[in-house]
């Protein structure tokens, strides 16, 4: 048989996240690590999206921080997902903090349309 790679695990984590299955997404993240694979930016973004859609801003922030700590650089979609966590709750100070602190340190001149997110 074929051995799954990071992309396969990421697809499963994303499917679990889209279905709102946090426990299952976490199990697949654990299995991924047990097989010696590191989550990539897409994996972390899928998990952040689950929390963002639930309005769990702090949990989305923790996933973002874990991504950074793991040495995985955020991309435009990961910033959009993080910013989208703040918008429904009108948490503009948090969104501003992300923009000021994170975006200023990252070159995302292409691919991030902030106006469409917040």
PDB file of C-alpha atoms in Angstrom:
ATOM      1  CA  UNK A   1       0.000   0.000   0.000  1.00  0.00           C
ATOM      2  CA  UNK A   2       0.866   3.642  -0.173  1.00  0.00           C
ATOM      3  CA  UNK A   3       2.196   5.535   2.801  1.00  0.00           C
ATOM      4  CA  UNK A   4       0.351   8.799   3.460  1.00  0.00           C
ATOM      5  CA  UNK A   5       2.356  12.000   3.274  1.00  0.00           C
ATOM      6  CA  UNK A   6       1.897  15.439   4.827  1.00  0.00           C
ATOM      7  CA  UNK A   7      -0.571  16.437   2.111  1.00  0.00           C
ATOM      8  CA  UNK A   8      -2.774  13.408   2.824  1.00  0.00           C
ATOM      9  CA  UNK A   9      -2.835  14.140   6.546  1.00  0.00           C
ATOM     10  CA  UNK A  10      -3.495  17.818   5.879  1.00  0.00           C
ATOM     11  CA  UNK A  11      -6.468  16.944   3.666  1.00  0.00           C
ATOM     12  CA  UNK A  12      -7.943  14.783   6.437  1.00  0.00           C
ATOM     13  CA  UNK A  13      -7.322  17.461   9.112  1.00  0.00           C
ATOM     14  CA  UNK A  14      -8.954  20.028   6.832  1.00  0.00           C
ATOM     15  CA  UNK A  15     -11.981  17.778   6.231  1.00  0.00           C
ATOM     16  CA  UNK A  16     -12.373  17.229   9.983  1.00  0.00           C
ATOM     17  CA  UNK A  17     -12.027  20.956  10.624  1.00  0.00           C
ATOM     18  CA  UNK A  18     -14.624  21.838   7.984  1.00  0.00           C
ATOM     19  CA  UNK A  19     -16.984  19.310   9.588  1.00  0.00           C
ATOM     20  CA  UNK A  20     -16.370  20.862  13.008  1.00  0.00           C
ATOM     21  CA  UNK A  21     -14.753  17.653  14.300  1.00  0.00           C
ATOM     22  CA  UNK A  22     -12.093  19.113  16.571  1.00  0.00           C
ATOM     23  CA  UNK A  23     -11.296  15.858  18.355  1.00  0.00           C
ATOM     24  CA  UNK A  24     -10.798  13.990  15.093  1.00  0.00           C
ATOM     25  CA  UNK A  25      -8.677  16.798  13.651  1.00  0.00           C
ATOM     26  CA  UNK A  26      -6.523  16.625  16.776  1.00  0.00           C
ATOM     27  CA  UNK A  27      -6.205  12.853  16.483  1.00  0.00           C
ATOM     28  CA  UNK A  28      -4.968  13.158  12.917  1.00  0.00           C
ATOM     29  CA  UNK A  29      -2.492  15.865  13.935  1.00  0.00           C
ATOM     30  CA  UNK A  30      -1.194  13.484  16.630  1.00  0.00           C
ATOM     31  CA  UNK A  31      -0.972  10.614  14.158  1.00  0.00           C
ATOM     32  CA  UNK A  32       0.877  12.854  11.725  1.00  0.00           C
ATOM     33  CA  UNK A  33       3.465  13.707  14.386  1.00  0.00           C
ATOM     34  CA  UNK A  34       3.733  10.055  15.471  1.00  0.00           C
ATOM     35  CA  UNK A  35       4.734   9.207  11.905  1.00  0.00           C
ATOM     36  CA  UNK A  36       7.462  11.828  11.997  1.00  0.00           C
ATOM     37  CA  UNK A  37       5.695  14.378   9.805  1.00  0.00           C
ATOM     38  CA  UNK A  38       5.488  18.073  10.592  1.00  0.00           C
ATOM     39  CA  UNK A  39       2.296  20.008   9.922  1.00  0.00           C
ATOM     40  CA  UNK A  40       2.682  22.632   7.215  1.00  0.00           C
ATOM     41  CA  UNK A  41       1.080  26.059   6.863  1.00  0.00           C
ATOM     42  CA  UNK A  42      -2.025  24.545   5.266  1.00  0.00           C
ATOM     43  CA  UNK A  43      -2.458  22.103   8.166  1.00  0.00           C
ATOM     44  CA  UNK A  44      -2.211  24.858  10.771  1.00  0.00           C
ATOM     45  CA  UNK A  45      -4.510  27.121   8.767  1.00  0.00           C
ATOM     46  CA  UNK A  46      -7.169  24.396   8.568  1.00  0.00           C
ATOM     47  CA  UNK A  47      -7.105  24.048  12.343  1.00  0.00           C
ATOM     48  CA  UNK A  48      -7.207  27.831  12.819  1.00  0.00           C
ATOM     49  CA  UNK A  49     -10.197  27.999  10.496  1.00  0.00           C
ATOM     50  CA  UNK A  50     -12.136  25.591  12.690  1.00  0.00           C
ATOM     51  CA  UNK A  51     -11.622  27.868  15.703  1.00  0.00           C
ATOM     52  CA  UNK A  52     -12.241  31.055  13.716  1.00  0.00           C
ATOM     53  CA  UNK A  53     -15.600  29.752  12.489  1.00  0.00           C
ATOM     54  CA  UNK A  54     -16.560  28.900  16.076  1.00  0.00           C
ATOM     55  CA  UNK A  55     -15.569  32.349  17.322  1.00  0.00           C
ATOM     56  CA  UNK A  56     -12.802  30.844  19.481  1.00  0.00           C
ATOM     57  CA  UNK A  57     -10.360  33.683  18.908  1.00  0.00           C
ATOM     58  CA  UNK A  58      -7.881  32.720  21.639  1.00  0.00           C
ATOM     59  CA  UNK A  59      -7.640  29.153  20.348  1.00  0.00           C
ATOM     60  CA  UNK A  60      -7.062  30.406  16.804  1.00  0.00           C
ATOM     61  CA  UNK A  61      -4.334  32.681  18.187  1.00  0.00           C
ATOM     62  CA  UNK A  62      -2.728  29.724  19.993  1.00  0.00           C
ATOM     63  CA  UNK A  63      -2.641  27.677  16.792  1.00  0.00           C
ATOM     64  CA  UNK A  64      -1.087  30.659  15.000  1.00  0.00           C
ATOM     65  CA  UNK A  65       1.545  30.959  17.750  1.00  0.00           C
ATOM     66  CA  UNK A  66       2.238  27.209  17.633  1.00  0.00           C
ATOM     67  CA  UNK A  67       2.723  27.465  13.879  1.00  0.00           C
ATOM     68  CA  UNK A  68       5.274  30.236  14.349  1.00  0.00           C
ATOM     69  CA  UNK A  69       7.015  28.346  17.181  1.00  0.00           C
ATOM     70  CA  UNK A  70       7.309  25.293  14.917  1.00  0.00           C
ATOM     71  CA  UNK A  71       9.149  27.433  12.392  1.00  0.00           C
ATOM     72  CA  UNK A  72       6.285  27.422   9.888  1.00  0.00           C
ATOM     73  CA  UNK A  73       5.849  30.822   8.278  1.00  0.00           C
ATOM     74  CA  UNK A  74       2.275  32.034   7.903  1.00  0.00           C
ATOM     75  CA  UNK A  75       1.012  32.872   4.440  1.00  0.00           C
ATOM     76  CA  UNK A  76      -1.769  35.137   3.226  1.00  0.00           C
ATOM     77  CA  UNK A  77      -4.546  32.553   3.782  1.00  0.00           C
ATOM     78  CA  UNK A  78      -3.409  31.912   7.362  1.00  0.00           C
ATOM     79  CA  UNK A  79      -3.515  35.654   8.104  1.00  0.00           C
ATOM     80  CA  UNK A  80      -6.960  35.941   6.505  1.00  0.00           C
ATOM     81  CA  UNK A  81      -8.259  33.102   8.664  1.00  0.00           C
ATOM     82  CA  UNK A  82      -6.817  34.630  11.833  1.00  0.00           C
ATOM     83  CA  UNK A  83      -8.254  38.037  11.007  1.00  0.00           C
ATOM     84  CA  UNK A  84     -11.627  36.465  10.199  1.00  0.00           C
ATOM     85  CA  UNK A  85     -11.800  35.193  13.790  1.00  0.00           C
ATOM     86  CA  UNK A  86     -11.959  38.790  15.058  1.00  0.00           C
ATOM     87  CA  UNK A  87     -14.477  40.246  12.621  1.00  0.00           C
ATOM     88  CA  UNK A  88     -17.768  38.635  13.769  1.00  0.00           C
ATOM     89  CA  UNK A  89     -17.122  39.690  17.349  1.00  0.00           C
ATOM     90  CA  UNK A  90     -16.043  43.190  16.319  1.00  0.00           C
ATOM     91  CA  UNK A  91     -12.728  42.650  18.086  1.00  0.00           C
ATOM     92  CA  UNK A  92     -10.922  45.330  16.140  1.00  0.00           C
ATOM     93  CA  UNK A  93      -8.113  45.738  18.708  1.00  0.00           C
ATOM     94  CA  UNK A  94      -7.115  42.111  18.160  1.00  0.00           C
ATOM     95  CA  UNK A  95      -7.256  42.477  14.403  1.00  0.00           C
ATOM     96  CA  UNK A  96      -5.158  45.624  14.618  1.00  0.00           C
ATOM     97  CA  UNK A  97      -2.628  43.806  16.812  1.00  0.00           C
ATOM     98  CA  UNK A  98      -2.263  41.095  14.162  1.00  0.00           C
ATOM     99  CA  UNK A  99      -1.870  43.684  11.445  1.00  0.00           C
ATOM    100  CA  UNK A 100       0.631  45.765  13.377  1.00  0.00           C
ATOM    101  CA  UNK A 101       2.734  43.012  14.868  1.00  0.00           C
ATOM    102  CA  UNK A 102       2.562  40.143  12.435  1.00  0.00           C
ATOM    103  CA  UNK A 103       2.002  41.646   9.018  1.00  0.00           C
ATOM    104  CA  UNK A 104       4.714  44.239   9.480  1.00  0.00           C
ATOM    105  CA  UNK A 105       7.186  41.397  10.055  1.00  0.00           C
ATOM    106  CA  UNK A 106       6.028  39.359   7.072  1.00  0.00           C
ATOM    107  CA  UNK A 107       6.207  40.143   3.373  1.00  0.00           C
ATOM    108  CA  UNK A 108       2.725  39.422   2.142  1.00  0.00           C
ATOM    109  CA  UNK A 109       2.412  42.288  -0.275  1.00  0.00           C
ATOM    110  CA  UNK A 110       0.582  39.956  -2.652  1.00  0.00           C
ATOM    111  CA  UNK A 111      -2.267  37.700  -1.727  1.00  0.00           C
ATOM    112  CA  UNK A 112      -3.786  39.489   1.249  1.00  0.00           C
ATOM    113  CA  UNK A 113      -6.842  41.636   0.734  1.00  0.00           C
ATOM    114  CA  UNK A 114      -7.505  42.791   4.275  1.00  0.00           C
ATOM    115  CA  UNK A 115     -10.522  44.865   3.319  1.00  0.00           C
ATOM    116  CA  UNK A 116     -12.375  41.745   2.256  1.00  0.00           C
ATOM    117  CA  UNK A 117     -11.772  40.067   5.622  1.00  0.00           C
ATOM    118  CA  UNK A 118     -12.546  42.666   8.255  1.00  0.00           C
TER     119      UNK A 118
END
